[in-house]
C-alpha cells in the first residue's frame, strides 16, 4: 500500500496534491478540518493500493472502509494495458 506514495512528479501533483489541498483552501477550512481530511485521503490511498478488500467487516458495515474503491482499483489494474 505504500506504493501509493510513489508516482511521477506530474502525477503526484495533479492526482494527489491538487485534489487534496485545493478544496480545503477554497472553502477556508479550519486547520483541524484539514488534518481530518488529509488523514482520510491518506488512509483511502493506502487501503485502495493495499490489495485488500474489507467487505463484510464491522467497519465496512458502518461505512468506514473504502472497499468499493479497492475493488474498482483492482479491476482497473487487471483490465487495462499500461498503468
PDB file of N, CA and C in Angstrom:
ATOM      1  N   UNK A   1       0.805  -1.195   0.000  1.00  0.00           N
ATOM      2  CA  UNK A   1       0.000   0.000   0.000  1.00  0.00           C
ATOM      3  C   UNK A   1       0.851   1.264   0.000  1.00  0.00           C
ATOM      4  N   UNK A   2       2.081   1.158   0.454  1.00  0.00           N
ATOM      5  CA  UNK A   2       2.930   2.343   0.449  1.00  0.00           C
ATOM      6  C   UNK A   2       3.363   2.711  -0.968  1.00  0.00           C
ATOM      7  N   UNK A   3       3.103   1.839  -1.919  1.00  0.00           N
ATOM      8  CA  UNK A   3       3.368   2.163  -3.317  1.00  0.00           C
ATOM      9  C   UNK A   3       2.512   3.319  -3.799  1.00  0.00           C
ATOM     10  N   UNK A   4       1.434   3.610  -3.086  1.00  0.00           N
ATOM     11  CA  UNK A   4       0.571   4.737  -3.449  1.00  0.00           C
ATOM     12  C   UNK A   4       1.329   6.057  -3.346  1.00  0.00           C
ATOM     13  N   UNK A   5       2.364   6.093  -2.555  1.00  0.00           N
ATOM     14  CA  UNK A   5       3.137   7.322  -2.367  1.00  0.00           C
ATOM     15  C   UNK A   5       4.156   7.548  -3.476  1.00  0.00           C
ATOM     16  N   UNK A   6       4.443   6.509  -4.250  1.00  0.00           N
ATOM     17  CA  UNK A   6       5.478   6.624  -5.276  1.00  0.00           C
ATOM     18  C   UNK A   6       4.844   6.783  -6.649  1.00  0.00           C
ATOM     19  N   UNK A   7       4.985   7.967  -7.202  1.00  0.00           N
ATOM     20  CA  UNK A   7       4.431   8.263  -8.521  1.00  0.00           C
ATOM     21  C   UNK A   7       5.323   9.307  -9.180  1.00  0.00           C
ATOM     22  N   UNK A   8       5.144   9.463 -10.453  1.00  0.00           N
ATOM     23  CA  UNK A   8       5.861  10.511 -11.178  1.00  0.00           C
ATOM     24  C   UNK A   8       5.454  11.866 -10.600  1.00  0.00           C
ATOM     25  N   UNK A   9       6.336  12.830 -10.622  1.00  0.00           N
ATOM     26  CA  UNK A   9       6.086  14.124 -10.003  1.00  0.00           C
ATOM     27  C   UNK A   9       4.865  14.836 -10.595  1.00  0.00           C
ATOM     28  N   UNK A  10       4.634  14.673 -11.889  1.00  0.00           N
ATOM     29  CA  UNK A  10       3.457  15.300 -12.514  1.00  0.00           C
ATOM     30  C   UNK A  10       2.180  14.617 -12.024  1.00  0.00           C
ATOM     31  N   UNK A  11       2.198  13.287 -11.970  1.00  0.00           N
ATOM     32  CA  UNK A  11       1.037  12.558 -11.456  1.00  0.00           C
ATOM     33  C   UNK A  11       0.808  12.908  -9.990  1.00  0.00           C
ATOM     34  N   UNK A  12       1.876  12.979  -9.231  1.00  0.00           N
ATOM     35  CA  UNK A  12       1.771  13.317  -7.816  1.00  0.00           C
ATOM     36  C   UNK A  12       1.108  14.682  -7.641  1.00  0.00           C
ATOM     37  N   UNK A  13       1.506  15.649  -8.474  1.00  0.00           N
ATOM     38  CA  UNK A  13       0.969  16.993  -8.355  1.00  0.00           C
ATOM     39  C   UNK A  13      -0.507  17.048  -8.728  1.00  0.00           C
ATOM     40  N   UNK A  14      -0.862  16.522  -9.925  1.00  0.00           N
ATOM     41  CA  UNK A  14      -2.225  16.671 -10.433  1.00  0.00           C
ATOM     42  C   UNK A  14      -3.217  15.666  -9.857  1.00  0.00           C
ATOM     43  N   UNK A  15      -2.766  14.500  -9.452  1.00  0.00           N
ATOM     44  CA  UNK A  15      -3.701  13.483  -8.969  1.00  0.00           C
ATOM     45  C   UNK A  15      -3.742  13.377  -7.451  1.00  0.00           C
ATOM     46  N   UNK A  16      -2.747  13.952  -6.774  1.00  0.00           N
ATOM     47  CA  UNK A  16      -2.716  13.831  -5.322  1.00  0.00           C
ATOM     48  C   UNK A  16      -2.745  15.187  -4.627  1.00  0.00           C
ATOM     49  N   UNK A  17      -1.794  16.023  -4.929  1.00  0.00           N
ATOM     50  CA  UNK A  17      -1.669  17.273  -4.188  1.00  0.00           C
ATOM     51  C   UNK A  17      -2.790  18.263  -4.501  1.00  0.00           C
ATOM     52  N   UNK A  18      -3.081  18.470  -5.771  1.00  0.00           N
ATOM     53  CA  UNK A  18      -4.123  19.442  -6.129  1.00  0.00           C
ATOM     54  C   UNK A  18      -5.483  19.034  -5.558  1.00  0.00           C
ATOM     55  N   UNK A  19      -5.956  17.804  -5.767  1.00  0.00           N
ATOM     56  CA  UNK A  19      -7.262  17.443  -5.206  1.00  0.00           C
ATOM     57  C   UNK A  19      -7.310  17.481  -3.680  1.00  0.00           C
ATOM     58  N   UNK A  20      -6.182  17.212  -3.038  1.00  0.00           N
ATOM     59  CA  UNK A  20      -6.167  17.182  -1.577  1.00  0.00           C
ATOM     60  C   UNK A  20      -6.132  18.579  -0.978  1.00  0.00           C
ATOM     61  N   UNK A  21      -5.373  19.481  -1.564  1.00  0.00           N
ATOM     62  CA  UNK A  21      -5.175  20.785  -0.949  1.00  0.00           C
ATOM     63  C   UNK A  21      -6.107  21.881  -1.454  1.00  0.00           C
ATOM     64  N   UNK A  22      -6.530  21.829  -2.702  1.00  0.00           N
ATOM     65  CA  UNK A  22      -7.302  22.934  -3.275  1.00  0.00           C
ATOM     66  C   UNK A  22      -8.679  23.078  -2.618  1.00  0.00           C
ATOM     67  N   UNK A  23      -9.353  21.978  -2.384  1.00  0.00           N
ATOM     68  CA  UNK A  23     -10.681  22.052  -1.761  1.00  0.00           C
ATOM     69  C   UNK A  23     -10.675  22.758  -0.421  1.00  0.00           C
ATOM     70  N   UNK A  24      -9.859  22.301   0.537  1.00  0.00           N
ATOM     71  CA  UNK A  24      -9.821  22.985   1.828  1.00  0.00           C
ATOM     72  C   UNK A  24      -9.375  24.448   1.733  1.00  0.00           C
ATOM     73  N   UNK A  25      -8.482  24.747   0.795  1.00  0.00           N
ATOM     74  CA  UNK A  25      -8.032  26.135   0.644  1.00  0.00           C
ATOM     75  C   UNK A  25      -9.173  26.997   0.117  1.00  0.00           C
ATOM     76  N   UNK A  26      -9.926  26.495  -0.867  1.00  0.00           N
ATOM     77  CA  UNK A  26     -11.025  27.271  -1.459  1.00  0.00           C
ATOM     78  C   UNK A  26     -12.114  27.566  -0.429  1.00  0.00           C
ATOM     79  N   UNK A  27     -12.464  26.569   0.373  1.00  0.00           N
ATOM     80  CA  UNK A  27     -13.548  26.788   1.344  1.00  0.00           C
ATOM     81  C   UNK A  27     -13.059  27.412   2.646  1.00  0.00           C
ATOM     82  N   UNK A  28     -11.745  27.583   2.783  1.00  0.00           N
ATOM     83  CA  UNK A  28     -11.212  28.190   4.000  1.00  0.00           C
ATOM     84  C   UNK A  28     -11.391  27.300   5.216  1.00  0.00           C
ATOM     85  N   UNK A  29     -11.050  26.034   5.053  1.00  0.00           N
ATOM     86  CA  UNK A  29     -11.254  25.060   6.122  1.00  0.00           C
ATOM     87  C   UNK A  29     -10.409  25.377   7.354  1.00  0.00           C
ATOM     88  N   UNK A  30     -10.958  25.052   8.505  1.00  0.00           N
ATOM     89  CA  UNK A  30     -10.240  25.167   9.771  1.00  0.00           C
ATOM     90  C   UNK A  30      -9.083  24.170   9.740  1.00  0.00           C
ATOM     91  N   UNK A  31      -7.956  24.462  10.380  1.00  0.00           N
ATOM     92  CA  UNK A  31      -6.820  23.527  10.364  1.00  0.00           C
ATOM     93  C   UNK A  31      -7.171  22.118  10.843  1.00  0.00           C
ATOM     94  N   UNK A  32      -8.055  22.002  11.819  1.00  0.00           N
ATOM     95  CA  UNK A  32      -8.447  20.666  12.286  1.00  0.00           C
ATOM     96  C   UNK A  32      -9.229  19.929  11.200  1.00  0.00           C
ATOM     97  N   UNK A  33     -10.103  20.632  10.490  1.00  0.00           N
ATOM     98  CA  UNK A  33     -10.825  20.008   9.375  1.00  0.00           C
ATOM     99  C   UNK A  33      -9.851  19.545   8.304  1.00  0.00           C
ATOM    100  N   UNK A  34      -8.846  20.357   8.033  1.00  0.00           N
ATOM    101  CA  UNK A  34      -7.865  19.978   7.028  1.00  0.00           C
ATOM    102  C   UNK A  34      -7.097  18.731   7.453  1.00  0.00           C
ATOM    103  N   UNK A  35      -6.705  18.653   8.712  1.00  0.00           N
ATOM    104  CA  UNK A  35      -5.969  17.475   9.197  1.00  0.00           C
ATOM    105  C   UNK A  35      -6.834  16.226   9.072  1.00  0.00           C
ATOM    106  N   UNK A  36      -8.106  16.331   9.449  1.00  0.00           N
ATOM    107  CA  UNK A  36      -9.012  15.179   9.326  1.00  0.00           C
ATOM    108  C   UNK A  36      -9.157  14.777   7.864  1.00  0.00           C
ATOM    109  N   UNK A  37      -9.335  15.745   6.979  1.00  0.00           N
ATOM    110  CA  UNK A  37      -9.445  15.479   5.538  1.00  0.00           C
ATOM    111  C   UNK A  37      -8.182  14.823   5.019  1.00  0.00           C
ATOM    112  N   UNK A  38      -7.025  15.325   5.395  1.00  0.00           N
ATOM    113  CA  UNK A  38      -5.744  14.794   4.928  1.00  0.00           C
ATOM    114  C   UNK A  38      -5.538  13.352   5.397  1.00  0.00           C
ATOM    115  N   UNK A  39      -5.850  13.077   6.650  1.00  0.00           N
ATOM    116  CA  UNK A  39      -5.729  11.712   7.184  1.00  0.00           C
ATOM    117  C   UNK A  39      -6.680  10.776   6.443  1.00  0.00           C
ATOM    118  N   UNK A  40      -7.900  11.251   6.161  1.00  0.00           N
ATOM    119  CA  UNK A  40      -8.861  10.425   5.421  1.00  0.00           C
ATOM    120  C   UNK A  40      -8.335  10.107   4.021  1.00  0.00           C
ATOM    121  N   UNK A  41      -7.787  11.110   3.322  1.00  0.00           N
ATOM    122  CA  UNK A  41      -7.245  10.891   1.971  1.00  0.00           C
ATOM    123  C   UNK A  41      -6.080   9.907   1.995  1.00  0.00           C
ATOM    124  N   UNK A  42      -5.190  10.033   2.979  1.00  0.00           N
ATOM    125  CA  UNK A  42      -4.066   9.096   3.076  1.00  0.00           C
ATOM    126  C   UNK A  42      -4.543   7.676   3.367  1.00  0.00           C
ATOM    127  N   UNK A  43      -5.476   7.540   4.306  1.00  0.00           N
ATOM    128  CA  UNK A  43      -5.967   6.195   4.626  1.00  0.00           C
ATOM    129  C   UNK A  43      -6.673   5.575   3.434  1.00  0.00           C
ATOM    130  N   UNK A  44      -7.402   6.391   2.672  1.00  0.00           N
ATOM    131  CA  UNK A  44      -8.057   5.895   1.461  1.00  0.00           C
ATOM    132  C   UNK A  44      -7.024   5.408   0.446  1.00  0.00           C
ATOM    133  N   UNK A  45      -5.975   6.196   0.227  1.00  0.00           N
ATOM    134  CA  UNK A  45      -4.935   5.810  -0.733  1.00  0.00           C
ATOM    135  C   UNK A  45      -4.250   4.522  -0.299  1.00  0.00           C
ATOM    136  N   UNK A  46      -3.943   4.407   0.973  1.00  0.00           N
ATOM    137  CA  UNK A  46      -3.256   3.208   1.460  1.00  0.00           C
ATOM    138  C   UNK A  46      -4.150   1.977   1.349  1.00  0.00           C
ATOM    139  N   UNK A  47      -5.424   2.125   1.727  1.00  0.00           N
ATOM    140  CA  UNK A  47      -6.318   0.971   1.668  1.00  0.00           C
ATOM    141  C   UNK A  47      -6.573   0.535   0.231  1.00  0.00           C
ATOM    142  N   UNK A  48      -6.808   1.485  -0.658  1.00  0.00           N
ATOM    143  CA  UNK A  48      -7.103   1.158  -2.049  1.00  0.00           C
ATOM    144  C   UNK A  48      -5.906   0.476  -2.713  1.00  0.00           C
ATOM    145  N   UNK A  49      -4.695   0.929  -2.406  1.00  0.00           N
ATOM    146  CA  UNK A  49      -3.498   0.354  -3.014  1.00  0.00           C
ATOM    147  C   UNK A  49      -2.964  -0.873  -2.275  1.00  0.00           C
ATOM    148  N   UNK A  50      -3.579  -1.245  -1.151  1.00  0.00           N
ATOM    149  CA  UNK A  50      -3.066  -2.373  -0.370  1.00  0.00           C
ATOM    150  C   UNK A  50      -3.352  -3.719  -1.020  1.00  0.00           C
ATOM    151  N   UNK A  51      -4.410  -3.793  -1.821  1.00  0.00           N
ATOM    152  CA  UNK A  51      -4.782  -5.066  -2.420  1.00  0.00           C
ATOM    153  C   UNK A  51      -5.791  -5.835  -1.583  1.00  0.00           C
ATOM    154  N   UNK A  52      -6.146  -5.309  -0.418  1.00  0.00           N
ATOM    155  CA  UNK A  52      -7.124  -5.963   0.441  1.00  0.00           C
ATOM    156  C   UNK A  52      -8.471  -5.282   0.292  1.00  0.00           C
ATOM    157  N   UNK A  53      -9.539  -6.085   0.347  1.00  0.00           N
ATOM    158  CA  UNK A  53     -10.891  -5.563   0.302  1.00  0.00           C
ATOM    159  C   UNK A  53     -11.576  -6.008   1.591  1.00  0.00           C
ATOM    160  N   UNK A  54     -11.946  -5.048   2.418  1.00  0.00           N
ATOM    161  CA  UNK A  54     -12.506  -5.348   3.731  1.00  0.00           C
ATOM    162  C   UNK A  54     -14.030  -5.296   3.720  1.00  0.00           C
ATOM    163  N   UNK A  55     -14.648  -5.977   2.746  1.00  0.00           N
ATOM    164  CA  UNK A  55     -16.107  -6.024   2.700  1.00  0.00           C
ATOM    165  C   UNK A  55     -16.607  -7.017   3.731  1.00  0.00           C
ATOM    166  N   UNK A  56     -17.761  -6.688   4.310  1.00  0.00           N
ATOM    167  CA  UNK A  56     -18.381  -7.586   5.273  1.00  0.00           C
ATOM    168  C   UNK A  56     -17.869  -7.409   6.690  1.00  0.00           C
ATOM    169  N   UNK A  57     -16.882  -6.564   6.902  1.00  0.00           N
ATOM    170  CA  UNK A  57     -16.388  -6.333   8.246  1.00  0.00           C
ATOM    171  C   UNK A  57     -17.271  -5.307   8.950  1.00  0.00           C
ATOM    172  N   UNK A  58     -17.126  -5.203  10.252  1.00  0.00           N
ATOM    173  CA  UNK A  58     -17.902  -4.239  11.015  1.00  0.00           C
ATOM    174  C   UNK A  58     -17.629  -2.816  10.517  1.00  0.00           C
ATOM    175  N   UNK A  59     -16.371  -2.494  10.274  1.00  0.00           N
ATOM    176  CA  UNK A  59     -16.040  -1.145   9.809  1.00  0.00           C
ATOM    177  C   UNK A  59     -16.664  -0.852   8.449  1.00  0.00           C
ATOM    178  N   UNK A  60     -16.713  -1.863   7.587  1.00  0.00           N
ATOM    179  CA  UNK A  60     -17.350  -1.662   6.279  1.00  0.00           C
ATOM    180  C   UNK A  60     -18.850  -1.444   6.447  1.00  0.00           C
ATOM    181  N   UNK A  61     -19.463  -2.191   7.332  1.00  0.00           N
ATOM    182  CA  UNK A  61     -20.906  -2.074   7.535  1.00  0.00           C
ATOM    183  C   UNK A  61     -21.315  -0.704   8.064  1.00  0.00           C
ATOM    184  N   UNK A  62     -20.425  -0.027   8.786  1.00  0.00           N
ATOM    185  CA  UNK A  62     -20.768   1.306   9.279  1.00  0.00           C
ATOM    186  C   UNK A  62     -20.156   2.406   8.404  1.00  0.00           C
ATOM    187  N   UNK A  63     -19.570   2.017   7.266  1.00  0.00           N
ATOM    188  CA  UNK A  63     -19.115   2.992   6.282  1.00  0.00           C
ATOM    189  C   UNK A  63     -17.716   3.543   6.499  1.00  0.00           C
ATOM    190  N   UNK A  64     -16.854   2.825   7.191  1.00  0.00           N
ATOM    191  CA  UNK A  64     -15.521   3.342   7.476  1.00  0.00           C
ATOM    192  C   UNK A  64     -14.407   2.652   6.698  1.00  0.00           C
ATOM    193  N   UNK A  65     -14.747   2.004   5.597  1.00  0.00           N
ATOM    194  CA  UNK A  65     -13.705   1.429   4.744  1.00  0.00           C
ATOM    195  C   UNK A  65     -13.931   1.900   3.311  1.00  0.00           C
ATOM    196  N   UNK A  66     -12.950   1.660   2.499  1.00  0.00           N
ATOM    197  CA  UNK A  66     -13.024   2.034   1.079  1.00  0.00           C
ATOM    198  C   UNK A  66     -13.046   0.775   0.215  1.00  0.00           C
ATOM    199  N   UNK A  67     -13.843  -0.202   0.617  1.00  0.00           N
ATOM    200  CA  UNK A  67     -13.852  -1.484  -0.067  1.00  0.00           C
ATOM    201  C   UNK A  67     -14.262  -1.346  -1.531  1.00  0.00           C
ATOM    202  N   UNK A  68     -15.241  -0.507  -1.813  1.00  0.00           N
ATOM    203  CA  UNK A  68     -15.683  -0.341  -3.197  1.00  0.00           C
ATOM    204  C   UNK A  68     -14.589   0.274  -4.054  1.00  0.00           C
ATOM    205  N   UNK A  69     -13.868   1.236  -3.506  1.00  0.00           N
ATOM    206  CA  UNK A  69     -12.768   1.854  -4.245  1.00  0.00           C
ATOM    207  C   UNK A  69     -11.640   0.853  -4.459  1.00  0.00           C
ATOM    208  N   UNK A  70     -11.407  -0.001  -3.471  1.00  0.00           N
ATOM    209  CA  UNK A  70     -10.365  -1.022  -3.623  1.00  0.00           C
ATOM    210  C   UNK A  70     -10.730  -2.019  -4.718  1.00  0.00           C
ATOM    211  N   UNK A  71     -12.002  -2.403  -4.786  1.00  0.00           N
ATOM    212  CA  UNK A  71     -12.448  -3.306  -5.849  1.00  0.00           C
ATOM    213  C   UNK A  71     -12.285  -2.657  -7.214  1.00  0.00           C
ATOM    214  N   UNK A  72     -12.678  -1.388  -7.321  1.00  0.00           N
ATOM    215  CA  UNK A  72     -12.523  -0.674  -8.587  1.00  0.00           C
ATOM    216  C   UNK A  72     -11.050  -0.573  -8.966  1.00  0.00           C
ATOM    217  N   UNK A  73     -10.202  -0.279  -8.012  1.00  0.00           N
ATOM    218  CA  UNK A  73      -8.780  -0.119  -8.292  1.00  0.00           C
ATOM    219  C   UNK A  73      -8.178  -1.439  -8.779  1.00  0.00           C
ATOM    220  N   UNK A  74      -8.532  -2.545  -8.133  1.00  0.00           N
ATOM    221  CA  UNK A  74      -8.041  -3.847  -8.582  1.00  0.00           C
ATOM    222  C   UNK A  74      -8.523  -4.153  -9.992  1.00  0.00           C
ATOM    223  N   UNK A  75      -9.790  -3.855 -10.265  1.00  0.00           N
ATOM    224  CA  UNK A  75     -10.336  -4.069 -11.599  1.00  0.00           C
ATOM    225  C   UNK A  75      -9.608  -3.200 -12.618  1.00  0.00           C
ATOM    226  N   UNK A  76      -9.319  -1.968 -12.253  1.00  0.00           N
ATOM    227  CA  UNK A  76      -8.615  -1.035 -13.134  1.00  0.00           C
ATOM    228  C   UNK A  76      -7.259  -1.592 -13.545  1.00  0.00           C
ATOM    229  N   UNK A  77      -6.562  -2.221 -12.610  1.00  0.00           N
ATOM    230  CA  UNK A  77      -5.229  -2.728 -12.928  1.00  0.00           C
ATOM    231  C   UNK A  77      -5.231  -4.108 -13.578  1.00  0.00           C
ATOM    232  N   UNK A  78      -6.367  -4.773 -13.619  1.00  0.00           N
ATOM    233  CA  UNK A  78      -6.402  -6.079 -14.269  1.00  0.00           C
ATOM    234  C   UNK A  78      -6.970  -6.004 -15.681  1.00  0.00           C
ATOM    235  N   UNK A  79      -7.760  -4.980 -15.982  1.00  0.00           N
ATOM    236  CA  UNK A  79      -8.442  -4.922 -17.261  1.00  0.00           C
ATOM    237  C   UNK A  79      -7.843  -3.954 -18.268  1.00  0.00           C
ATOM    238  N   UNK A  80      -6.848  -3.195 -17.879  1.00  0.00           N
ATOM    239  CA  UNK A  80      -6.286  -2.239 -18.829  1.00  0.00           C
ATOM    240  C   UNK A  80      -4.861  -2.624 -19.197  1.00  0.00           C
ATOM    241  N   UNK A  81      -4.343  -1.956 -20.180  1.00  0.00           N
ATOM    242  CA  UNK A  81      -2.955  -2.183 -20.585  1.00  0.00           C
ATOM    243  C   UNK A  81      -2.198  -0.913 -20.260  1.00  0.00           C
ATOM    244  N   UNK A  82      -1.073  -1.055 -19.627  1.00  0.00           N
ATOM    245  CA  UNK A  82      -0.298   0.112 -19.219  1.00  0.00           C
ATOM    246  C   UNK A  82      -0.399   0.295 -17.719  1.00  0.00           C
ATOM    247  N   UNK A  83      -0.657   1.534 -17.314  1.00  0.00           N
ATOM    248  CA  UNK A  83      -0.733   1.836 -15.886  1.00  0.00           C
ATOM    249  C   UNK A  83      -1.918   1.134 -15.298  1.00  0.00           C
TER     250      UNK A  83
END
